[in-house]
Amino acid sequence: MQRYFSRKLIIYALTFFLAVTIDWMIPRFMPGDPIRNMLTRVSVSSNPSAIQMMYDYYTHLFGLDLPLWQQYLNFWNSLLHGDIGISTYLFPTPVTDVLWRAVPYDIFLLVPAILLSWYAGNKFGAFAARSKWLDNTISPLGYILTATPYMWLGILLAWFFGIVWGIFPIAGAYSFNMQPHLSWAFIGSIFHHWFLPFASLFLVGFGGWAIGMRNMIIYELEADYSHYLEALGAPRKLIRQYAFRNGILPQITGLALQLGVIVAGALVTEVVFSYPGIGYLLLAAIQNQDYFLIQGCFLFIIIGVLLSNFIIDIVYVLVDPRTRRGMTGESA
Amino acid sequence: MKKQKKKNEFLYFTLRNRKLQIGLSIILFFLGLAIFAPVLARNEPFAYVNLRGAQPPSSEYWFGTTFFGQDVFAQFVLGLRATFLVGAIGGGLGTLIGVLVGFTAGYRGGIVDELLNMLTNIVLVIPTLAVLLIIAAYLEVRSIFTECIFIGLTAWPWAARAIRAQTFSLRTRDFVDLAKMSGMKPLKIIFTEIAPNMMSYLVMTFILQFGGAILNAATLDFIGLGPTNAVSLGLMMQYAVLWGSLLLGHWWWFIPPGAAITAIVGALYVMNVGLDEVFNPKLREM
């Protein structure tokens, strides 16, 4: 178990290191001059000396006038002090503050969507496997759902339920005429606005997990132990139970692998519903050429995914006894 | 003689498999639209042809016109080209890197395997889109081609991991040992002994990479980091949402691009399962 965790932790540390390095490298080694671009796009002033002053200011702010190794160390230093720059779009708020304001919405949206879709998908998939009628209805539906681009499902839901039927709001995290406060009306409004983005994330995920579990169960039911149990005359229900328990392990690993895709899905879903999480912030940052904010979003997403991966690892150890006994059940 | 028979058997099951039939016909239909796009599109995709702005589908504009009076059908068929291009190049590149890394790691083993495995696991954890987005945000001019390259460069890890595991199990088989003893070069062993035995696997990997690349491209396009000089299905959806097609009820603007992506990617997944049934007799439904 220790070996398992130490291997995982090394991977995560290296990943974080690599991610920060990418975050540092890209603005510096990409073709073009981001500062010049930023200034010409914003076109603050036509006065050349003013532009030069701003250019020098930003060059200094990025620390671009120092040798590269020094820049790199400085980048780490300020990062470890929680300083990843100041947002130009929401000037003069520090990027970390902007991001911390958005994170609760992401957690509120993502955690239920991921967990519920995973749970429901697995249950349904296992249920559908090898039962002709259900398999013929759930499988095609699952394939369609899992092939749907997140934003398109979001757009469709927003259009049907928001515009055509008008029963759900399609923008914001709570009603525009409300101030955040603790009351039933406000909490109701939060859930009312949360439902559609949640539903579109849930549905796409559900399709994928249901298909995955269905295929898993079919494989397991063809495995030798299943045939053996069958030959012993074990009840069908028991065999399927064993198949489910074996099938759930790859699904847990699959969840870790899918996290990046789900997060990407959440980003575009938030854009569709103007839901004020990191995705929505990111769109604003891209449209306003706010490079510090873009880089901050990148780091926050990476940290979030790493943390969730670590949680999944712990769950895996709890579920799969082989990892606990020092056998490498799941290779690191 | 024996090989001939085996080929026929595959062909027999391939043609008889309902999933493959359905999947393949959907793909071919959209591929046809994409190939004949220049003939089918009667207008330039971005030209403001309809002076009355947005109008629902009609005999003149099959998919209606956008807020600006652009021909949605013209954008749609040309956007399909971008979709297939991204799938083929992005997915192809992803598969190629996955195959190279997977074969090398699985066949060589030892320290090479350790290092490549470490690299795979690291890239696997980083959310692909986050990297794509930070690269795309800094690129001034983006073409479909650069999009393909970046998608391919970030999509390979799961393929590498899967192929490595397969190679690992094949490497210790008798026929590989025999080839080694007869003095075959490693590269030749990989391509003549190992690869043919996992061909089905490689084909399926490519199909999944193809679909993944399409979805990734759509996501990038939708958040405004798509190609700056071309039309794509993701861009169409972005414009539709930006220009209030939801509130104005211009459903003909945002439904076709998403529906096409869903149909293509869904068809690919279904084909994948069909192929799995062809190659793996245990899964055939009798």
Coordinates of C-alpha atoms in Angstrom, one line a residue:
Chain A
M1 CA 0.0 0.0 0.0
Q2 CA 2.8 2.3 0.8
R3 CA 4.5 1.6 -2.5
Y4 CA 1.2 2.3 -4.2
F5 CA 0.8 5.6 -2.6
S6 CA 4.4 6.7 -2.9
R7 CA 4.3 6.0 -6.6
K8 CA 1.1 7.9 -7.0
L9 CA 2.4 10.9 -5.0
I10 CA 5.6 11.0 -7.1
I11 CA 3.5 11.1 -10.3
Y12 CA 1.3 13.9 -8.9
A13 CA 4.3 15.9 -7.8
L14 CA 5.9 15.6 -11.2
T15 CA 2.6 16.4 -12.9
F16 CA 2.3 19.5 -10.8
F17 CA 5.8 20.5 -11.6
L18 CA 5.3 19.9 -15.3
A19 CA 2.1 21.9 -15.3
V20 CA 3.6 24.9 -13.6
T21 CA 6.5 24.7 -16.0
I22 CA 4.1 24.7 -18.9
D23 CA 2.3 27.6 -17.4
W24 CA 5.6 29.5 -17.1
M25 CA 6.9 28.5 -20.5
I26 CA 4.1 29.2 -22.8
P27 CA 3.9 32.9 -22.5
R28 CA 7.6 33.1 -22.9
F29 CA 8.3 30.8 -25.8
M30 CA 5.3 31.2 -27.9
P31 CA 5.8 33.0 -31.2
G32 CA 4.7 36.7 -30.9
D33 CA 4.9 39.1 -28.0
P34 CA 1.9 38.8 -25.6
I35 CA 2.5 42.1 -24.0
R36 CA 2.7 44.0 -27.3
N37 CA -0.5 42.2 -28.4
M38 CA -2.3 43.0 -25.2
L39 CA -1.4 46.7 -25.5
T40 CA -2.3 47.0 -29.2
R41 CA -5.6 45.2 -28.6
V42 CA -6.6 47.2 -25.7
S43 CA -5.2 50.3 -27.5
V44 CA -5.1 52.3 -24.3
S45 CA -3.6 55.3 -25.9
S46 CA -2.1 56.5 -29.2
N47 CA 0.7 58.2 -27.4
P48 CA 3.9 56.2 -28.2
S49 CA 5.7 57.2 -25.0
A50 CA 2.7 56.1 -22.9
I51 CA 2.6 52.8 -24.7
Q52 CA 6.3 52.3 -24.1
M53 CA 5.8 53.1 -20.4
M54 CA 3.1 50.5 -20.2
Y55 CA 5.2 48.0 -22.1
D56 CA 8.1 48.5 -19.7
Y57 CA 5.7 48.2 -16.8
Y58 CA 4.3 44.9 -18.0
T59 CA 7.7 43.6 -19.0
H60 CA 8.8 44.3 -15.4
L61 CA 5.6 42.8 -14.0
F62 CA 6.2 39.6 -15.9
G63 CA 9.8 39.9 -14.8
L64 CA 10.8 39.4 -18.5
D65 CA 13.8 41.6 -18.1
L66 CA 15.6 39.0 -15.9
P67 CA 17.6 36.0 -17.0
L68 CA 15.4 33.0 -17.7
W69 CA 16.5 30.8 -14.8
Q70 CA 15.8 33.7 -12.5
Q71 CA 12.4 34.2 -14.0
Y72 CA 11.6 30.6 -13.5
L73 CA 12.6 30.7 -9.8
N74 CA 10.7 33.9 -9.3
F75 CA 7.7 32.3 -10.8
W76 CA 7.8 29.4 -8.4
N77 CA 8.5 31.7 -5.5
S78 CA 5.5 33.9 -6.1
L79 CA 3.4 30.9 -6.9
L80 CA 4.2 29.3 -3.5
H81 CA 3.2 32.6 -1.9
G82 CA -0.1 32.3 -3.6
D83 CA 0.6 35.1 -6.0
I84 CA -0.3 34.4 -9.6
G85 CA -0.7 37.9 -10.8
I86 CA -3.4 40.5 -11.1
S87 CA -6.3 40.2 -13.3
T88 CA -6.3 42.9 -16.0
Y89 CA -10.0 42.2 -16.8
L90 CA -11.1 42.7 -13.2
F91 CA -8.3 45.1 -12.4
P92 CA -7.0 45.4 -9.7
T93 CA -8.3 42.1 -8.1
P94 CA -5.6 39.5 -7.7
V95 CA -6.2 36.4 -9.8
T96 CA -6.4 34.1 -6.8
D97 CA -9.3 36.2 -5.3
V98 CA -11.2 36.1 -8.6
L99 CA -10.7 32.3 -8.8
W100 CA -11.7 31.6 -5.2
R101 CA -14.9 33.4 -5.8
A102 CA -15.7 31.1 -8.8
V103 CA -14.5 27.8 -7.2
P104 CA -17.6 27.2 -4.9
Y105 CA -19.8 27.2 -8.0
D106 CA -17.7 24.7 -9.7
I107 CA -17.7 22.3 -6.7
F108 CA -21.4 22.7 -6.3
L109 CA -21.9 21.9 -10.0
L110 CA -19.3 19.2 -10.5
V111 CA -19.3 17.1 -7.4
P112 CA -23.0 16.1 -7.6
A113 CA -22.9 15.7 -11.4
I114 CA -19.9 13.4 -11.3
L115 CA -20.9 11.3 -8.4
L116 CA -24.5 10.9 -9.3
S117 CA -23.9 10.2 -13.0
W118 CA -21.3 7.6 -12.1
Y119 CA -23.5 5.9 -9.6
A120 CA -26.6 5.9 -11.7
G121 CA -24.7 5.0 -14.9
N122 CA -23.1 2.0 -13.3
K123 CA -26.4 0.8 -11.8
F124 CA -28.3 1.1 -15.0
G125 CA -25.5 -0.3 -17.1
A126 CA -25.2 -3.4 -14.9
F127 CA -29.0 -3.7 -15.0
A128 CA -29.1 -3.5 -18.8
A129 CA -26.4 -6.0 -19.6
R130 CA -27.7 -9.2 -21.1
S131 CA -31.3 -8.4 -20.8
K132 CA -32.5 -8.0 -24.3
W133 CA -35.2 -5.5 -24.0
L134 CA -33.4 -3.0 -21.7
D135 CA -30.1 -3.5 -23.6
N136 CA -31.8 -2.5 -26.8
T137 CA -33.2 0.7 -25.3
I138 CA -30.5 1.8 -22.9
S139 CA -27.5 1.1 -25.0
P140 CA -28.4 3.3 -28.0
L141 CA -29.5 6.0 -25.6
G142 CA -26.2 5.7 -23.8
Y143 CA -24.2 5.9 -27.1
I144 CA -26.1 9.0 -28.2
L145 CA -25.6 10.7 -24.8
T146 CA -22.0 10.0 -24.5
A147 CA -21.3 11.2 -28.0
T148 CA -23.1 14.5 -27.4
P149 CA -20.8 17.5 -27.1
Y150 CA -21.5 19.0 -23.7
M151 CA -22.3 22.4 -24.9
W152 CA -24.8 21.2 -27.4
L153 CA -26.8 19.3 -24.8
G154 CA -26.6 22.4 -22.7
I155 CA -27.9 24.5 -25.6
L156 CA -30.7 22.1 -26.3
L157 CA -31.8 21.9 -22.6
A158 CA -31.6 25.7 -22.3
W159 CA -33.7 26.1 -25.4
F160 CA -36.3 23.5 -24.5
F161 CA -36.7 24.2 -20.8
G162 CA -35.6 27.8 -20.7
I163 CA -37.1 29.4 -23.8
V164 CA -39.7 27.1 -25.3
W165 CA -41.3 25.9 -22.0
G166 CA -39.8 28.7 -19.8
I167 CA -39.7 26.7 -16.6
F168 CA -35.9 27.1 -15.9
P169 CA -33.7 30.1 -16.0
I170 CA -30.8 30.0 -18.5
A171 CA -28.3 32.4 -17.1
G172 CA -26.5 33.1 -13.8
A173 CA -26.2 31.2 -10.6
Y174 CA -29.2 33.0 -8.9
S175 CA -31.9 35.4 -9.8
F176 CA -30.5 38.7 -11.0
N177 CA -32.8 40.7 -8.7
M178 CA -31.4 39.0 -5.6
Q179 CA -28.4 39.6 -3.4
P180 CA -26.7 36.5 -1.9
H181 CA -28.2 36.0 1.6
L182 CA -29.4 33.1 3.7
S183 CA -33.1 32.6 3.0
W184 CA -35.2 29.8 1.5
A185 CA -36.0 32.0 -1.5
F186 CA -32.4 32.5 -2.3
I187 CA -31.5 28.8 -1.8
G188 CA -34.4 27.9 -4.0
S189 CA -33.2 30.3 -6.7
I190 CA -29.7 28.8 -6.5
F191 CA -31.1 25.3 -7.1
H192 CA -33.4 26.5 -9.8
H193 CA -30.4 28.0 -11.7
W194 CA -28.2 25.0 -10.9
F195 CA -30.5 22.4 -12.3
L196 CA -30.0 22.7 -16.0
P197 CA -26.2 22.9 -16.0
F198 CA -26.2 20.0 -13.6
A199 CA -28.6 18.0 -15.8
S200 CA -26.5 18.4 -19.0
L201 CA -23.4 17.3 -17.2
F202 CA -25.2 14.4 -15.6
L203 CA -26.8 13.1 -18.8
V204 CA -23.6 13.0 -20.9
G205 CA -21.7 11.3 -18.0
F206 CA -24.6 8.9 -17.4
G207 CA -24.5 7.6 -21.0
G208 CA -20.8 6.9 -20.8
W209 CA -20.8 5.1 -17.5
A210 CA -23.9 3.0 -18.4
I211 CA -22.2 1.9 -21.6
G212 CA -18.9 1.2 -19.8
M213 CA -20.6 -0.9 -17.1
R214 CA -22.7 -2.8 -19.6
N215 CA -19.7 -3.9 -21.6
M216 CA -17.8 -4.6 -18.4
I217 CA -20.5 -7.0 -17.1
I218 CA -20.7 -8.8 -20.4
Y219 CA -16.9 -9.4 -20.2
E220 CA -17.1 -10.6 -16.6
L221 CA -20.1 -12.9 -17.3
E222 CA -17.9 -14.6 -19.9
A223 CA -15.0 -15.0 -17.5
D224 CA -14.0 -18.4 -16.2
Y225 CA -15.1 -17.7 -12.7
S226 CA -18.6 -16.9 -13.9
H227 CA -18.9 -20.0 -15.9
Y228 CA -17.6 -22.0 -13.0
L229 CA -20.1 -20.5 -10.7
E230 CA -22.8 -21.2 -13.2
A231 CA -21.6 -24.8 -13.5
L232 CA -21.8 -25.1 -9.7
G233 CA -25.4 -24.0 -10.0
A234 CA -25.1 -20.7 -8.3
P235 CA -28.1 -18.4 -8.6
R236 CA -27.9 -15.9 -11.5
K237 CA -28.2 -13.0 -9.1
L238 CA -25.1 -14.0 -7.2
I239 CA -23.0 -14.3 -10.4
R240 CA -24.1 -10.9 -11.5
Q241 CA -23.2 -9.5 -8.1
Y242 CA -19.6 -10.8 -8.5
A243 CA -19.5 -9.5 -12.0
F244 CA -20.6 -6.1 -10.8
R245 CA -17.9 -6.0 -8.1
N246 CA -15.2 -6.9 -10.6
G247 CA -16.6 -4.5 -13.1
I248 CA -16.7 -1.5 -10.7
L249 CA -12.9 -1.5 -10.4
P250 CA -12.1 -0.4 -13.9
Q251 CA -14.9 2.1 -13.7
I252 CA -13.2 3.7 -10.7
T253 CA -10.0 4.0 -12.7
G254 CA -12.1 5.2 -15.6
L255 CA -13.5 8.0 -13.4
A256 CA -9.9 9.2 -12.7
L257 CA -9.1 9.1 -16.4
Q258 CA -12.4 10.9 -17.4
L259 CA -11.9 13.7 -14.9
G260 CA -10.2 16.0 -17.4
V261 CA -12.9 15.4 -20.0
I262 CA -15.6 16.1 -17.4
V263 CA -13.9 19.3 -16.3
A264 CA -13.7 20.4 -19.9
G265 CA -17.4 19.7 -20.3
A266 CA -18.1 21.7 -17.2
L267 CA -16.2 24.7 -18.7
V268 CA -18.3 24.8 -21.8
T269 CA -21.5 24.1 -19.9
E270 CA -20.9 27.1 -17.7
V271 CA -20.3 29.2 -20.8
V272 CA -23.7 28.1 -22.2
F273 CA -25.6 28.9 -19.0
S274 CA -23.4 31.9 -18.0
Y275 CA -22.8 30.0 -14.7
P276 CA -20.2 32.0 -12.8
G277 CA -17.6 29.2 -12.3
I278 CA -14.1 28.9 -13.7
G279 CA -15.3 28.1 -17.2
Y280 CA -17.3 31.3 -17.5
L281 CA -14.4 33.2 -16.0
L282 CA -12.1 31.6 -18.6
L283 CA -14.2 32.7 -21.5
A284 CA -14.2 36.3 -20.2
A285 CA -10.4 36.0 -19.7
I286 CA -9.9 34.8 -23.3
Q287 CA -12.1 37.4 -24.7
N288 CA -10.4 40.1 -22.8
Q289 CA -6.9 38.8 -23.3
D290 CA -6.3 38.5 -19.6
Y291 CA -3.3 36.2 -19.6
F292 CA -2.8 36.1 -15.9
L293 CA -6.3 35.0 -15.4
I294 CA -6.0 32.3 -18.1
Q295 CA -2.9 31.0 -16.5
G296 CA -4.6 31.0 -13.1
C297 CA -7.5 29.1 -14.4
F298 CA -5.1 26.5 -15.9
L299 CA -3.4 26.1 -12.5
F300 CA -6.6 25.8 -10.6
I301 CA -8.0 23.2 -13.0
I302 CA -4.8 21.2 -12.7
I303 CA -4.8 21.3 -8.9
G304 CA -8.4 20.4 -8.8
V305 CA -7.9 17.4 -11.0
L306 CA -4.8 16.3 -9.1
L307 CA -6.7 16.4 -5.8
S308 CA -9.6 14.5 -7.2
N309 CA -7.3 11.9 -8.6
F310 CA -5.8 11.5 -5.2
I311 CA -9.2 11.0 -3.6
I312 CA -10.0 8.4 -6.2
D313 CA -6.8 6.6 -5.4
I314 CA -7.7 6.4 -1.7
V315 CA -11.2 5.1 -2.6
Y316 CA -9.5 2.5 -4.9
V317 CA -7.4 1.2 -2.0
L318 CA -10.6 1.0 0.2
V319 CA -12.4 -0.9 -2.5
D320 CA -9.8 -3.2 -3.9
P321 CA -8.2 -5.4 -1.2
R322 CA -5.3 -6.4 -3.5
T323 CA -3.8 -2.9 -3.3
R324 CA -3.9 -3.0 0.5
R325 CA -2.1 -6.3 0.7
G326 CA 0.9 -5.0 -1.2
M327 CA -0.1 -6.8 -4.4
T328 CA -0.2 -4.4 -7.3
G329 CA -3.8 -4.7 -8.2
E330 CA -3.7 -1.5 -10.1
S331 CA -0.3 -0.6 -11.6
A332 CA 0.7 2.9 -10.6
Chain B
M1 CA -5.7 -21.2 -48.2
K2 CA -6.3 -21.0 -44.5
K3 CA -5.6 -17.3 -44.5
Q4 CA -8.1 -16.8 -47.3
K5 CA -10.8 -18.5 -45.3
K6 CA -10.1 -16.4 -42.2
K7 CA -10.3 -13.2 -44.2
N8 CA -13.7 -14.2 -45.6
E9 CA -14.9 -15.0 -42.1
F10 CA -14.0 -11.5 -40.9
L11 CA -15.6 -10.0 -44.0
Y12 CA -18.7 -12.1 -43.4
F13 CA -19.1 -11.0 -39.8
T14 CA -18.2 -7.4 -40.7
L15 CA -20.9 -7.1 -43.3
R16 CA -23.4 -8.9 -41.3
N17 CA -22.9 -6.9 -38.1
R18 CA -25.8 -4.5 -37.7
K19 CA -23.8 -2.1 -35.5
L20 CA -21.1 -1.8 -38.1
Q21 CA -23.7 -1.3 -40.9
I22 CA -25.4 1.5 -39.1
G23 CA -22.3 3.2 -37.9
L24 CA -20.6 3.0 -41.2
S25 CA -23.5 4.3 -43.2
I26 CA -23.8 7.3 -40.9
I27 CA -20.1 8.1 -41.3
L28 CA -20.2 7.7 -45.0
F29 CA -23.3 9.9 -45.3
F30 CA -21.6 12.8 -43.5
L31 CA -18.3 12.1 -45.2
G32 CA -20.1 12.4 -48.6
L33 CA -21.6 15.7 -47.5
A34 CA -18.1 16.9 -46.5
I35 CA -16.4 15.8 -49.7
F36 CA -19.0 17.4 -51.9
A37 CA -19.3 20.5 -49.8
P38 CA -18.1 22.9 -52.5
V39 CA -20.7 21.6 -54.9
L40 CA -23.5 21.5 -52.3
A41 CA -22.8 24.9 -50.8
R42 CA -24.4 27.5 -53.0
N43 CA -23.0 30.4 -51.1
E44 CA -19.8 31.4 -49.4
P45 CA -20.0 30.4 -45.7
F46 CA -19.5 33.9 -44.3
A47 CA -21.1 35.9 -47.1
Y48 CA -24.1 38.0 -46.0
V49 CA -26.4 36.6 -48.7
N50 CA -29.8 37.0 -47.1
L51 CA -30.5 40.7 -46.5
R52 CA -33.4 39.9 -44.3
G53 CA -31.2 38.4 -41.6
A54 CA -32.2 35.2 -39.8
Q55 CA -34.8 33.1 -41.6
P56 CA -36.0 29.5 -41.0
P57 CA -35.1 26.8 -43.4
S58 CA -36.6 27.3 -46.9
S59 CA -36.1 25.8 -50.3
E60 CA -33.5 28.5 -51.1
Y61 CA -31.6 28.2 -47.8
W62 CA -31.9 24.6 -46.7
F63 CA -30.9 25.2 -43.1
G64 CA -32.0 28.8 -43.0
T65 CA -29.8 31.8 -42.5
T66 CA -28.0 33.2 -39.5
F67 CA -28.6 36.5 -37.6
F68 CA -26.4 38.1 -40.3
G69 CA -28.0 36.4 -43.2
Q70 CA -25.3 33.8 -43.8
D71 CA -26.2 30.5 -45.3
V72 CA -26.2 27.9 -42.5
F73 CA -26.1 25.0 -44.8
A74 CA -23.0 26.3 -46.5
Q75 CA -21.3 26.7 -43.1
F76 CA -22.5 23.3 -42.1
V77 CA -21.1 21.3 -45.0
L78 CA -17.8 23.2 -44.9
G79 CA -17.7 22.8 -41.1
L80 CA -18.1 19.0 -41.6
R81 CA -14.8 19.1 -43.6
A82 CA -13.0 20.6 -40.6
T83 CA -14.6 18.0 -38.3
F84 CA -13.3 15.1 -40.4
L85 CA -10.0 16.7 -40.9
V86 CA -9.5 17.1 -37.1
G87 CA -10.6 13.6 -36.5
A88 CA -8.3 12.1 -39.2
I89 CA -5.2 14.2 -38.5
G90 CA -5.6 14.8 -34.7
G91 CA -6.9 11.2 -34.1
G92 CA -4.3 9.8 -36.4
L93 CA -1.4 11.6 -34.7
G94 CA -2.7 10.7 -31.3
T95 CA -2.9 7.0 -32.3
L96 CA 0.6 7.1 -33.9
I97 CA 2.3 8.5 -30.8
G98 CA 0.3 6.1 -28.6
V99 CA 1.4 3.2 -30.7
L100 CA 5.1 4.3 -30.8
V101 CA 5.2 4.9 -27.0
G102 CA 3.1 1.8 -26.2
F103 CA 5.2 -0.5 -28.4
T104 CA 8.5 0.8 -27.2
A105 CA 7.5 0.7 -23.5
G106 CA 5.9 -2.7 -23.7
Y107 CA 8.5 -4.4 -25.8
R108 CA 11.7 -3.0 -24.3
G109 CA 10.6 -3.1 -20.7
G110 CA 13.0 -2.2 -17.9
I111 CA 14.1 1.4 -17.5
V112 CA 12.7 2.5 -20.8
D113 CA 9.4 1.2 -19.8
E114 CA 9.6 2.9 -16.4
L115 CA 10.4 6.2 -17.9
L116 CA 7.8 6.1 -20.7
N117 CA 5.2 4.8 -18.2
M118 CA 6.0 7.7 -15.9
L119 CA 5.6 10.2 -18.7
T120 CA 2.4 8.6 -19.9
N121 CA 0.9 8.7 -16.4
I122 CA 1.9 12.4 -16.0
V123 CA 0.4 13.5 -19.3
L124 CA -2.6 11.3 -18.5
V125 CA -3.4 13.2 -15.4
I126 CA -3.2 16.7 -16.9
P127 CA -6.5 17.7 -18.4
T128 CA -6.0 17.8 -22.1
L129 CA -8.2 20.7 -22.7
A130 CA -6.5 22.9 -20.1
V131 CA -3.2 22.5 -22.0
L132 CA -4.8 23.0 -25.4
L133 CA -6.5 26.1 -24.1
I134 CA -3.4 27.8 -22.7
I135 CA -1.5 27.1 -25.9
A136 CA -4.3 28.3 -28.1
A137 CA -4.8 31.4 -26.1
Y138 CA -1.3 32.6 -26.9
L139 CA -1.5 31.8 -30.6
E140 CA -2.3 34.8 -32.7
V141 CA -3.4 33.0 -35.9
R142 CA -4.8 29.5 -35.5
S143 CA -5.5 27.2 -38.4
I144 CA -7.4 23.9 -38.4
F145 CA -4.1 22.2 -39.0
T146 CA -2.4 23.6 -35.9
E147 CA -5.5 22.6 -33.9
C148 CA -5.2 19.0 -35.2
I149 CA -1.5 18.9 -34.2
F150 CA -2.1 20.1 -30.7
I151 CA -5.0 17.8 -30.2
G152 CA -3.0 14.9 -31.4
L153 CA 0.0 15.8 -29.2
T154 CA -2.1 15.8 -26.1
A155 CA -4.5 12.9 -26.8
W156 CA -2.1 9.9 -26.9
P157 CA -1.6 8.8 -23.2
W158 CA -4.5 6.4 -22.8
A159 CA -3.8 4.8 -26.1
A160 CA -0.1 4.4 -25.2
R161 CA -1.1 2.8 -21.9
A162 CA -3.6 0.4 -23.4
I163 CA -1.2 -0.6 -26.2
R164 CA 1.7 -1.0 -23.7
A165 CA -0.4 -3.5 -21.7
Q166 CA -1.3 -5.5 -24.8
T167 CA 2.3 -5.6 -26.1
F168 CA 3.4 -6.6 -22.6
S169 CA 1.2 -9.7 -22.7
L170 CA 2.2 -10.6 -26.3
R171 CA 5.9 -10.1 -25.7
T172 CA 6.3 -13.3 -23.7
R173 CA 4.4 -15.6 -26.1
D174 CA 6.2 -18.5 -27.7
F175 CA 6.1 -17.1 -31.2
V176 CA 7.8 -13.9 -30.2
D177 CA 10.5 -15.9 -28.4
L178 CA 10.9 -18.0 -31.6
A179 CA 11.3 -14.9 -33.7
K180 CA 13.8 -13.5 -31.2
M181 CA 15.8 -16.7 -31.3
S182 CA 15.9 -16.7 -35.1
G183 CA 17.7 -13.4 -34.8
M184 CA 14.9 -11.0 -36.0
K185 CA 15.4 -7.3 -35.3
P186 CA 13.2 -5.9 -32.6
L187 CA 11.6 -3.5 -35.0
K188 CA 10.7 -6.3 -37.3
I189 CA 9.3 -8.4 -34.5
I190 CA 7.1 -5.6 -33.4
F191 CA 5.7 -5.0 -36.9
T192 CA 5.5 -8.5 -38.2
E193 CA 4.8 -10.5 -35.0
I194 CA 3.2 -8.3 -32.5
A195 CA 1.3 -5.6 -34.4
P196 CA -0.7 -8.0 -36.6
N197 CA -1.9 -9.8 -33.5
M198 CA -3.3 -6.6 -32.0
M199 CA -4.5 -5.0 -35.3
S200 CA -8.1 -5.0 -34.1
Y201 CA -7.0 -3.2 -31.0
L202 CA -5.1 -0.6 -33.0
V203 CA -8.1 0.0 -35.3
M204 CA -10.4 0.5 -32.4
T205 CA -7.9 2.8 -30.7
F206 CA -7.9 4.9 -33.9
I207 CA -11.7 5.1 -34.0
L208 CA -11.8 6.3 -30.4
Q209 CA -9.1 8.8 -30.9
F210 CA -10.9 10.1 -34.0
G211 CA -14.1 10.7 -32.0
G212 CA -12.2 12.2 -29.1
A213 CA -10.4 14.6 -31.4
I214 CA -13.7 15.8 -32.8
L215 CA -15.2 16.4 -29.4
N216 CA -12.0 18.2 -28.2
A217 CA -12.0 20.4 -31.3
A218 CA -15.7 21.3 -30.8
T219 CA -15.0 22.3 -27.2
L220 CA -12.0 24.5 -28.1
D221 CA -13.9 26.1 -30.9
F222 CA -16.9 26.8 -28.7
I223 CA -14.9 28.7 -26.1
G224 CA -13.4 30.9 -28.8
L225 CA -10.1 29.2 -29.3
G226 CA -10.8 27.5 -32.6
P227 CA -9.3 28.2 -36.0
T228 CA -9.3 31.9 -36.8
N229 CA -9.5 31.5 -40.5
A230 CA -12.0 28.8 -41.1
V231 CA -15.5 27.5 -40.4
S232 CA -16.2 24.6 -38.1
L233 CA -19.1 23.1 -36.4
G234 CA -17.9 24.2 -33.0
L235 CA -17.5 27.8 -34.2
M236 CA -21.0 27.7 -35.6
M237 CA -22.4 26.8 -32.1
Q238 CA -20.2 29.5 -30.6
Y239 CA -21.6 32.2 -32.9
A240 CA -25.1 31.0 -32.5
V241 CA -24.9 31.3 -28.7
L242 CA -23.0 34.6 -28.9
W243 CA -25.6 36.2 -31.2
G244 CA -28.6 35.2 -29.1
S245 CA -30.0 32.4 -31.2
L246 CA -31.4 30.8 -28.1
L247 CA -33.4 33.9 -27.0
L248 CA -34.4 34.7 -30.6
G249 CA -35.4 31.1 -31.2
H250 CA -33.1 30.6 -34.2
W251 CA -33.0 26.8 -33.6
W252 CA -31.9 26.1 -37.2
W253 CA -28.6 27.7 -36.4
F254 CA -27.5 25.7 -33.4
I255 CA -29.2 22.3 -34.0
P256 CA -27.5 21.1 -37.2
P257 CA -23.8 21.4 -36.0
G258 CA -24.4 19.7 -32.7
A259 CA -26.5 17.0 -34.2
A260 CA -23.9 16.2 -36.8
I261 CA -21.1 15.9 -34.2
T262 CA -23.3 13.7 -32.0
A263 CA -24.2 11.5 -35.0
I264 CA -20.6 11.2 -36.2
V265 CA -19.1 10.5 -32.8
G266 CA -22.0 8.2 -31.8
A267 CA -21.6 6.3 -35.1
L268 CA -17.9 5.9 -34.3
Y269 CA -18.6 4.5 -30.9
V270 CA -21.2 2.1 -32.3
M271 CA -18.8 1.0 -35.0
N272 CA -16.2 0.3 -32.3
V273 CA -18.6 -2.0 -30.5
G274 CA -19.4 -3.7 -33.7
L275 CA -15.8 -4.3 -34.5
D276 CA -15.3 -5.6 -31.0
E277 CA -18.0 -8.2 -31.7
V278 CA -16.4 -9.1 -35.0
F279 CA -13.0 -9.6 -33.5
N280 CA -14.1 -11.1 -30.3
P281 CA -16.5 -14.0 -30.9
K282 CA -17.4 -14.2 -27.2
L283 CA -19.3 -10.9 -27.5
R284 CA -21.4 -11.8 -30.6
E285 CA -25.0 -11.9 -29.7
M286 CA -26.4 -15.2 -30.9

